[in-house]
Short mmCIF file of C-alpha atoms and ligand atoms in Angstrom, two decimals:
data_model
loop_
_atom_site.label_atom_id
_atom_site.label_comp_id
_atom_site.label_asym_id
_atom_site.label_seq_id
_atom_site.Cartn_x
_atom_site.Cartn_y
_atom_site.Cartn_z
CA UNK A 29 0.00 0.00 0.00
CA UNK A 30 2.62 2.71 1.32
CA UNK A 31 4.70 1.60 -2.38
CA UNK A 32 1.67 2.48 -4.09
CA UNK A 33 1.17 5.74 -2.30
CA UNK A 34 4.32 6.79 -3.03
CA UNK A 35 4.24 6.12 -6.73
CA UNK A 36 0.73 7.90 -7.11
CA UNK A 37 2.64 10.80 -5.50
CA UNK A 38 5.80 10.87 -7.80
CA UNK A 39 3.46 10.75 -10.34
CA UNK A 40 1.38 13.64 -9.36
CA UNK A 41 4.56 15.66 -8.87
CA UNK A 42 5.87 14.69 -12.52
CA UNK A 43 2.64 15.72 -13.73
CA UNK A 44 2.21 19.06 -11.96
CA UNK A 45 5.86 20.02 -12.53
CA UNK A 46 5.30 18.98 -15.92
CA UNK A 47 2.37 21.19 -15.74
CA UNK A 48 4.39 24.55 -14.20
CA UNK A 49 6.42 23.73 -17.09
CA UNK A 50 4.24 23.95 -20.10
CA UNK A 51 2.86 27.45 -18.70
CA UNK A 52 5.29 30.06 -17.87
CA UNK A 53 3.82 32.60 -15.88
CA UNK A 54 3.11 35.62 -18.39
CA UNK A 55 4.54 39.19 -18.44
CA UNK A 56 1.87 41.83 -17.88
CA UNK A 57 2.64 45.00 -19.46
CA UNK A 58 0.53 48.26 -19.05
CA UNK A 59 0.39 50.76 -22.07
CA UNK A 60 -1.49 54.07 -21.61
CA UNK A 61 -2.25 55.56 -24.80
CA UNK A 62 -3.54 59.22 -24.33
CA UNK A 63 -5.52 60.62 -27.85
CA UNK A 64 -6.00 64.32 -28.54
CA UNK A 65 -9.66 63.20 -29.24
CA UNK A 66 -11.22 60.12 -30.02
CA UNK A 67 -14.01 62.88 -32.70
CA UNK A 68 -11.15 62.65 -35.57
CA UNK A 69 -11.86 60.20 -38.96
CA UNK A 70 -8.18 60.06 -39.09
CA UNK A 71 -7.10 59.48 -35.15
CA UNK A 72 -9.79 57.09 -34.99
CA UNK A 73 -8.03 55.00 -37.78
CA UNK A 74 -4.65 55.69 -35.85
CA UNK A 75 -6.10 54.26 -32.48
CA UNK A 76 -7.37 51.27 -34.18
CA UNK A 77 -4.17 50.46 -35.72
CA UNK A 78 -2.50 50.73 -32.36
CA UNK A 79 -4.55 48.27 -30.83
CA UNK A 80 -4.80 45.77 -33.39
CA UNK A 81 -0.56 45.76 -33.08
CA UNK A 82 -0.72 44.76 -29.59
CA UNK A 83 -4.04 42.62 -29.83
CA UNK A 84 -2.05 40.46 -32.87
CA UNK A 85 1.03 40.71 -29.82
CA UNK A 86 -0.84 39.24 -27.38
CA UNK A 87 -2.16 36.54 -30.27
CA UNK A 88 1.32 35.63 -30.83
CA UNK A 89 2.96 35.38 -27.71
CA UNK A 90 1.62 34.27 -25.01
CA UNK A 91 4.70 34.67 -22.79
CA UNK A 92 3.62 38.51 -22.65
CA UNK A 93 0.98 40.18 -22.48
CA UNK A 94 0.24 43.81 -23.34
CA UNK A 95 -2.58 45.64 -21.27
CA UNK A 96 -3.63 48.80 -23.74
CA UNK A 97 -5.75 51.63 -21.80
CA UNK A 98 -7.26 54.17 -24.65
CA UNK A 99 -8.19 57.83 -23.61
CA UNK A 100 -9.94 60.20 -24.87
CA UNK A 101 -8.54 63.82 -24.25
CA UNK A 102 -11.56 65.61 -25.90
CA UNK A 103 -9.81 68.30 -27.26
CA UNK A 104 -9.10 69.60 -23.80
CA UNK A 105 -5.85 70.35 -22.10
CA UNK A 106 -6.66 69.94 -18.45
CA UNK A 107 -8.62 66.57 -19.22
CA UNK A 108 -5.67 65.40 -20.66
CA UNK A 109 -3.18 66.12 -18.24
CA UNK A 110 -5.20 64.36 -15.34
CA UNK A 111 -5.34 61.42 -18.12
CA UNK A 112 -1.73 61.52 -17.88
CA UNK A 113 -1.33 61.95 -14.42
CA UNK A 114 -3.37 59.05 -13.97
CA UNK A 115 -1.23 56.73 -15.86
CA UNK A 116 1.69 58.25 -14.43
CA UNK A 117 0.46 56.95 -10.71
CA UNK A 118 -0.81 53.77 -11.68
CA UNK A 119 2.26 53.13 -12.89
CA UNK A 120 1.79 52.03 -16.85
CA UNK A 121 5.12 50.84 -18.33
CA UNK A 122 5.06 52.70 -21.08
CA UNK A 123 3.02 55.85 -22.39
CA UNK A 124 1.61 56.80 -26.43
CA UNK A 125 0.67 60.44 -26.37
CA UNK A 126 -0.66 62.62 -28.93
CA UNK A 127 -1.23 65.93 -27.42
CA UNK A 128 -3.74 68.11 -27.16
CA UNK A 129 -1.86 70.85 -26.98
CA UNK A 130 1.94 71.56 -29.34
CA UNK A 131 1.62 75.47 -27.91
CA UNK A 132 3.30 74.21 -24.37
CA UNK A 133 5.85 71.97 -23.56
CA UNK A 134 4.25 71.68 -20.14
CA UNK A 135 3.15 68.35 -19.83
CA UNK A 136 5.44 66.96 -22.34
CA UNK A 137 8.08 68.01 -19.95
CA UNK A 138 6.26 66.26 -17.18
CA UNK A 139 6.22 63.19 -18.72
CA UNK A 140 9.83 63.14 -19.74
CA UNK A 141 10.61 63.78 -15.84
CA UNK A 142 8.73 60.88 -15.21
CA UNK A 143 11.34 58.44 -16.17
CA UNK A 144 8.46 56.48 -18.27
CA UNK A 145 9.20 55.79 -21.73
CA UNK A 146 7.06 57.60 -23.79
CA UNK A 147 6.16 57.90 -27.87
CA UNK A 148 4.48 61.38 -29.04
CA UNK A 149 2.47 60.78 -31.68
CA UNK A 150 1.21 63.30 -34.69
CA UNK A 151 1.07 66.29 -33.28
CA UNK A 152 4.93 67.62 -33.29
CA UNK A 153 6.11 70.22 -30.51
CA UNK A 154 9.15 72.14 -32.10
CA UNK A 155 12.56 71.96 -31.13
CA UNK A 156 11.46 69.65 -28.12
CA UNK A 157 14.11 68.18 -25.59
CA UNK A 158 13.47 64.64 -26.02
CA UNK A 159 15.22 62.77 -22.81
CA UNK A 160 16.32 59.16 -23.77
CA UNK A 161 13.35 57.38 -23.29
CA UNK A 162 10.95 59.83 -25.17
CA UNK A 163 10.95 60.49 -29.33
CA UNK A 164 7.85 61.74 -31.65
CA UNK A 165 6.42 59.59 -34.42
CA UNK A 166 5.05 61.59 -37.30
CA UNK A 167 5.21 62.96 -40.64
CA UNK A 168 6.76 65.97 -42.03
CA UNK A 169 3.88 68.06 -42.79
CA UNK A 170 5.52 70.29 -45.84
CA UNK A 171 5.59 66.97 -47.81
CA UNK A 172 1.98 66.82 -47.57
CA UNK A 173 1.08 70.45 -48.68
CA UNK A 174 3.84 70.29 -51.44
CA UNK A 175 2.19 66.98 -53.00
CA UNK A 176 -1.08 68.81 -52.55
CA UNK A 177 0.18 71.69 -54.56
CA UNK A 178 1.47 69.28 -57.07
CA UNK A 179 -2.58 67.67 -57.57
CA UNK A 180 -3.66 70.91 -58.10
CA UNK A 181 -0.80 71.69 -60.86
CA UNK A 182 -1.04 68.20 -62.98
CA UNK A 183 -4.62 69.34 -63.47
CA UNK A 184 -5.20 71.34 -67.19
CA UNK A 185 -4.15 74.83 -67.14
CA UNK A 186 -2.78 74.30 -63.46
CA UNK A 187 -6.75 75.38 -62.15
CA UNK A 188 -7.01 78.15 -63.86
CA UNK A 189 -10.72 77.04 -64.80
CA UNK A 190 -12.17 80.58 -65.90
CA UNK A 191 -8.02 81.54 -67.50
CA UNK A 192 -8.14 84.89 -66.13
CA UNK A 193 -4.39 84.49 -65.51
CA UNK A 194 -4.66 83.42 -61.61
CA UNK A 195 -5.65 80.33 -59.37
CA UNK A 196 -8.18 81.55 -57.41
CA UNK A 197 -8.64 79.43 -54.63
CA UNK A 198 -9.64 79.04 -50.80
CA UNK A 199 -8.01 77.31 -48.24
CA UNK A 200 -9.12 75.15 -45.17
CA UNK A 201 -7.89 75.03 -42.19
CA UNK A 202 -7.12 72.60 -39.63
CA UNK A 203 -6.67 73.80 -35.80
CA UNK A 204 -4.00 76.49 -36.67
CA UNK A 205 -1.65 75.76 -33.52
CA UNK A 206 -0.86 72.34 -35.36
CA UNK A 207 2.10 72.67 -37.63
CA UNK A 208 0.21 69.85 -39.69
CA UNK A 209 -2.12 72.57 -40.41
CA UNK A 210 0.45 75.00 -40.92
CA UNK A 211 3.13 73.49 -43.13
CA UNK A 212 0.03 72.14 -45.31
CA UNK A 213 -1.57 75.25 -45.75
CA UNK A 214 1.67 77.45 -46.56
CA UNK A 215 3.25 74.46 -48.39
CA UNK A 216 0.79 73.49 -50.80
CA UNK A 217 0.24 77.63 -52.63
CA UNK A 218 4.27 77.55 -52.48
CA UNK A 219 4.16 74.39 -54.65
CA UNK A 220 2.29 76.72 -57.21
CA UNK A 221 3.82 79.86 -57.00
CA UNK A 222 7.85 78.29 -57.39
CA UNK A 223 6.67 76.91 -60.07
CA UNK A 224 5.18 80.38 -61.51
CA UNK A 225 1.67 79.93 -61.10
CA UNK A 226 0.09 83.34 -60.02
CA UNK A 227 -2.57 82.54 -57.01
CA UNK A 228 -5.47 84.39 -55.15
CA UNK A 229 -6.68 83.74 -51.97
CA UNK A 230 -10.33 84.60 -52.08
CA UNK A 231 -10.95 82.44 -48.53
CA UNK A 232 -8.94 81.32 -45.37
CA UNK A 233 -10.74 79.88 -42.43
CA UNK A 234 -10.33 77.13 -40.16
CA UNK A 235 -12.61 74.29 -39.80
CA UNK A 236 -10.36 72.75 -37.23
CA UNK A 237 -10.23 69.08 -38.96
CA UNK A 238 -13.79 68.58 -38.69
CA UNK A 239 -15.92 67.65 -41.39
CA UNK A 240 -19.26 69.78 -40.21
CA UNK A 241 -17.03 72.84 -40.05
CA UNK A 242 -15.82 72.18 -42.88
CA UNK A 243 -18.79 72.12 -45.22
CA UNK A 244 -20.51 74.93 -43.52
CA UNK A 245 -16.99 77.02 -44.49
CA UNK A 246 -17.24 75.93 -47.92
CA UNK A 247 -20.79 76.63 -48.17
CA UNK A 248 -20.45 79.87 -46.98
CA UNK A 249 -17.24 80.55 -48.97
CA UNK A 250 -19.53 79.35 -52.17
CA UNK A 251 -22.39 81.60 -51.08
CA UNK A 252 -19.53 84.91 -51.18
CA UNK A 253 -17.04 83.96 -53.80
CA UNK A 254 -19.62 81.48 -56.39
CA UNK A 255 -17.54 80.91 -59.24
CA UNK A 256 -14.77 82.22 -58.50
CA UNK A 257 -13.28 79.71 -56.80
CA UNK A 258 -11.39 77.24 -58.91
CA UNK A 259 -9.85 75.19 -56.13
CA UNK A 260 -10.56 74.06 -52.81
CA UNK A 261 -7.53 73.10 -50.57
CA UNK A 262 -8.33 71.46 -47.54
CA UNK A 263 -5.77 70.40 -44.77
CA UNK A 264 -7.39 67.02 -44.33
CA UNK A 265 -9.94 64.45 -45.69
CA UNK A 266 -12.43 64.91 -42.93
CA UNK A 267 -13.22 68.52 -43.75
CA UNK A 268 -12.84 68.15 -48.01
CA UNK A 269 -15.74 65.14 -46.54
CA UNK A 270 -17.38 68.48 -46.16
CA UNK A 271 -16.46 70.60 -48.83
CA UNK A 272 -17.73 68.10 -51.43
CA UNK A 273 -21.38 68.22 -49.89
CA UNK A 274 -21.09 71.88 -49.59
CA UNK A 275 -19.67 71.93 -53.51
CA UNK A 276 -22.05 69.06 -55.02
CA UNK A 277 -25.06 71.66 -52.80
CA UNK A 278 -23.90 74.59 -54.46
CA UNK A 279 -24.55 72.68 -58.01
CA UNK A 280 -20.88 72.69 -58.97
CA UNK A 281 -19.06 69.61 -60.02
CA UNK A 282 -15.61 68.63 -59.05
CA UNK A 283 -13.21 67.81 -61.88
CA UNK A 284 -15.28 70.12 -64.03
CA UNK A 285 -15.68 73.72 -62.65
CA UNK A 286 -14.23 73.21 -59.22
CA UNK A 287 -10.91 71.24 -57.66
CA UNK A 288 -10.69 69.90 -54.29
CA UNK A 289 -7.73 67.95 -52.52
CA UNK A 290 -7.05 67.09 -48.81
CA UNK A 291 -4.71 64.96 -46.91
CA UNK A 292 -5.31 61.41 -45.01
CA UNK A 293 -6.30 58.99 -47.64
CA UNK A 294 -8.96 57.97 -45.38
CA UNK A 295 -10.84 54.88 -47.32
CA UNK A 296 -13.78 57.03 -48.16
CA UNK A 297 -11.54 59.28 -50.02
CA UNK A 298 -9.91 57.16 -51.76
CA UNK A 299 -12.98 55.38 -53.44
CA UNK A 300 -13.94 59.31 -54.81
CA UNK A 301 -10.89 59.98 -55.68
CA UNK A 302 -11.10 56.61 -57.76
CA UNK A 303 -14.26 57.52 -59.19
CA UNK A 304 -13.48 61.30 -59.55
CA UNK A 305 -15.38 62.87 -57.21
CA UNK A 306 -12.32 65.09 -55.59
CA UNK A 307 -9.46 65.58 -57.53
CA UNK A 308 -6.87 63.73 -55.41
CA UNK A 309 -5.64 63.30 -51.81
CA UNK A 310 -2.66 62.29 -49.96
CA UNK A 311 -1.95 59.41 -47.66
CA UNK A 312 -1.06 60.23 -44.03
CA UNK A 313 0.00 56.68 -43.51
CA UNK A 314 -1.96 55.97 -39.84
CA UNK A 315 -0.51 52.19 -40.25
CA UNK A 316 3.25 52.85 -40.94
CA UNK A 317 2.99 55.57 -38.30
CA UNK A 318 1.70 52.91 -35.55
CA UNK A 319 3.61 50.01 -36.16
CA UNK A 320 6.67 52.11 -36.00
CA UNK A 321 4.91 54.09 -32.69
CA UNK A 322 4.10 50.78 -31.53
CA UNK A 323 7.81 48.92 -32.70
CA UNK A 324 9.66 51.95 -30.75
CA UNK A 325 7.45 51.39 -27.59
CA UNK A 326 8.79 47.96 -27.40
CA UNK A 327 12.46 49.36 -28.25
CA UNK A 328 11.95 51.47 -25.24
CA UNK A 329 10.17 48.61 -22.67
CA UNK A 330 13.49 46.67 -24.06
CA UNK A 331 15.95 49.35 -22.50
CA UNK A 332 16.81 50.52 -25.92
CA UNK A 333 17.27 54.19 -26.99
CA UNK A 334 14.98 55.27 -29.59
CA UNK A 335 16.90 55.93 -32.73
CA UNK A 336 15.69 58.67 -34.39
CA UNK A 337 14.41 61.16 -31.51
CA UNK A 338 11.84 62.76 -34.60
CA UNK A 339 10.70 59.68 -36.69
CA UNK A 340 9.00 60.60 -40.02
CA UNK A 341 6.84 58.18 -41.74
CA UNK A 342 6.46 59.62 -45.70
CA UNK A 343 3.36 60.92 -47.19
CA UNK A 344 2.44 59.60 -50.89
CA UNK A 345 0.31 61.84 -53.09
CA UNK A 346 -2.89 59.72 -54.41
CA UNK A 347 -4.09 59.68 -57.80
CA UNK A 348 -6.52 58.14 -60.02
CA UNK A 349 -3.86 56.51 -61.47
CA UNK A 350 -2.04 54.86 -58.05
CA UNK A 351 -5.62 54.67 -55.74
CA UNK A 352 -6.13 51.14 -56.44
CA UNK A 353 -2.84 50.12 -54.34
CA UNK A 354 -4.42 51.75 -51.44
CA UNK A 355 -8.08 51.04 -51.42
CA UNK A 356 -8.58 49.31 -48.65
C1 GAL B 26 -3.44 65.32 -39.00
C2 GAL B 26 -4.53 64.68 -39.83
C3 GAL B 26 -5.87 65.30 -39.48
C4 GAL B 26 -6.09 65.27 -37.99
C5 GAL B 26 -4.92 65.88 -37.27
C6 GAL B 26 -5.06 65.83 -35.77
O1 GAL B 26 -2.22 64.70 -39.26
O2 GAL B 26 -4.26 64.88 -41.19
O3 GAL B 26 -6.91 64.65 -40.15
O4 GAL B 26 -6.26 63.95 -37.59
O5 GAL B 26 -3.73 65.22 -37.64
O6 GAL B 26 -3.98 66.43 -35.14
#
């Protein structure tokens, strides 16, 4: 009986060692992910992409496993820095941040004090001291205007629809203390102008990357300036969303006696520009920009130093001609 006993035991000792064996204990790691706003066609995109990286992760590996918190800063400074704090006290092990705010340094600062490693994400604050665990992911924002610019030149007699000698065009805003919004809207009349097209701004108003403000901008800008407007640049996809409501309302029709670009690429977009219904767009590329956001957090969780402390993912100008490789 007792030689029994004891060979039961041994054998429920292999078994549970056995056991400890096939299942490592897994690695919890906490990510705090802090959006500007979760109200933005294109951040929305970005957020999803960030997730599904770390969702596939935690498919993979089972060794690890990644713990992603998603905030939503609502466009407002103070709600984002107690989002931030937050994280900060529960201790997450690594932070994503795409500020609310590129005017201050203020809470950028704060997180670079807090020793957490930390990826800024597509808003850009200039000439920021990044410490060694901190970098920004982006894109470079006077690429984007330029290739808008270029849409608007390929097109016949540059959009000079009514050939009085001068682009008359308006321009679209997004929120003005972005550099996105600045670069794009200074970049993309420059394009024109260096290469000795004469321009006239007949309209300049921010719609702060919303589609509603957009179209009610471009209605009103239709309602003033009719047909004198031969283009319509706006800074992103969401508000030339708008514009085209605002310019198929007003009875004009784009590709005929109006142009209209933006910036994004978002998959809406990219089926009219396929089928002609805005001239062209650009792709902000929200999946190169968070698998390299996402492959630098795990750089940084690894003890390595980020590479490049300003990262730039390129823009590519979309055509008819090249939409069909990025329909998606
Ligand atoms: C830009 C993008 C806009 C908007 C903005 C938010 O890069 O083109 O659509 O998302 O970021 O900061």
């Amino acid at each position: 009986m007792k030689k029994v006993l004891a060979v039961l035991l041994s054998v429920l000792l292999a078994f549970s060692f056995a056991g400890c064996q096939s299942k490592p204990k897994t690695k919890e790691v906490k990510i705090g992910v802090a959006m500007y706003q979760f109200n933005d066609n294109f951040m929305t995109l970005y957020r999803q992409d960030i997730q599904k990286y770390f969702d596939e992760l935690n498919a993979k590996d089972s060794s690890v496993h990644y713990t992603v918190e998603i905030v939503d800063g609502a466009n407002d400074v103070n709600t984002q820095t107690e989002q931030v704090r937050t994280f900060i006290s529960k201790g997450v092990d690594a932070l994503i941040v795409n500020l609310v705010q590129t005017t201050s340094d203020a809470l950028a600062k704060e997180i670079v004090n807090s020793g957490i490693p930390c990826v800024f994400i597509n808003r850009e604050i200039a000439d920021f001291a990044y410490g060694d665990k901190t970098c920004y992911v982006g894109a470079d924002a006077r690429d984007s205007g330029t290739y808008q610019g270029q849409l608007i030149y390929n097109v016949p007699n540059h959009g000079d629809i009514n050939g009085d000698g001068k682009v008359s065009y308006i321009m679209i805003m997004g929120d003005p203390e972005n550099t996105d919004a600045q670069y794009r809207t200074e970049f993309s009349v420059k394009y024109l102008t260096d290469n000795g097209v004469t321009v006239e701004e007949l309209f300049k108003q921010t719609g702060n990357w919303d589609q509603a403000q957009g179209q009610e901008l471009v209605a009103n800008a239709l309602g003033s300036f009719g047909n004198q407007i031969e283009v319509v640049f706006c800074n992103n996809d969401g508000m030339a969303l708008g514009a085209y409501e605002a310019i198929k309302a007003a009875g004009r029709t784009v590709g005929k006696d109006i142009y209209l670009v933006g910036v994004d690429a978002l998959p809406e977009v990219c089926q009219m520009v396929k089928e002609g219904t805005i001239t062209g767009t650009v792709l902000n590329d929200d999946v190169g920009q968070a698998n390299t956001c996402c492959d630098t957090v795990l750089g940084l969780l690894a003890g390595k130093a980020p590479e490049k402390k300003v990262n730039y993912v390129p823009y590519v100008m979309i055509t008819p001609e090249n939409v069909d490789q990025y329909l998606k």
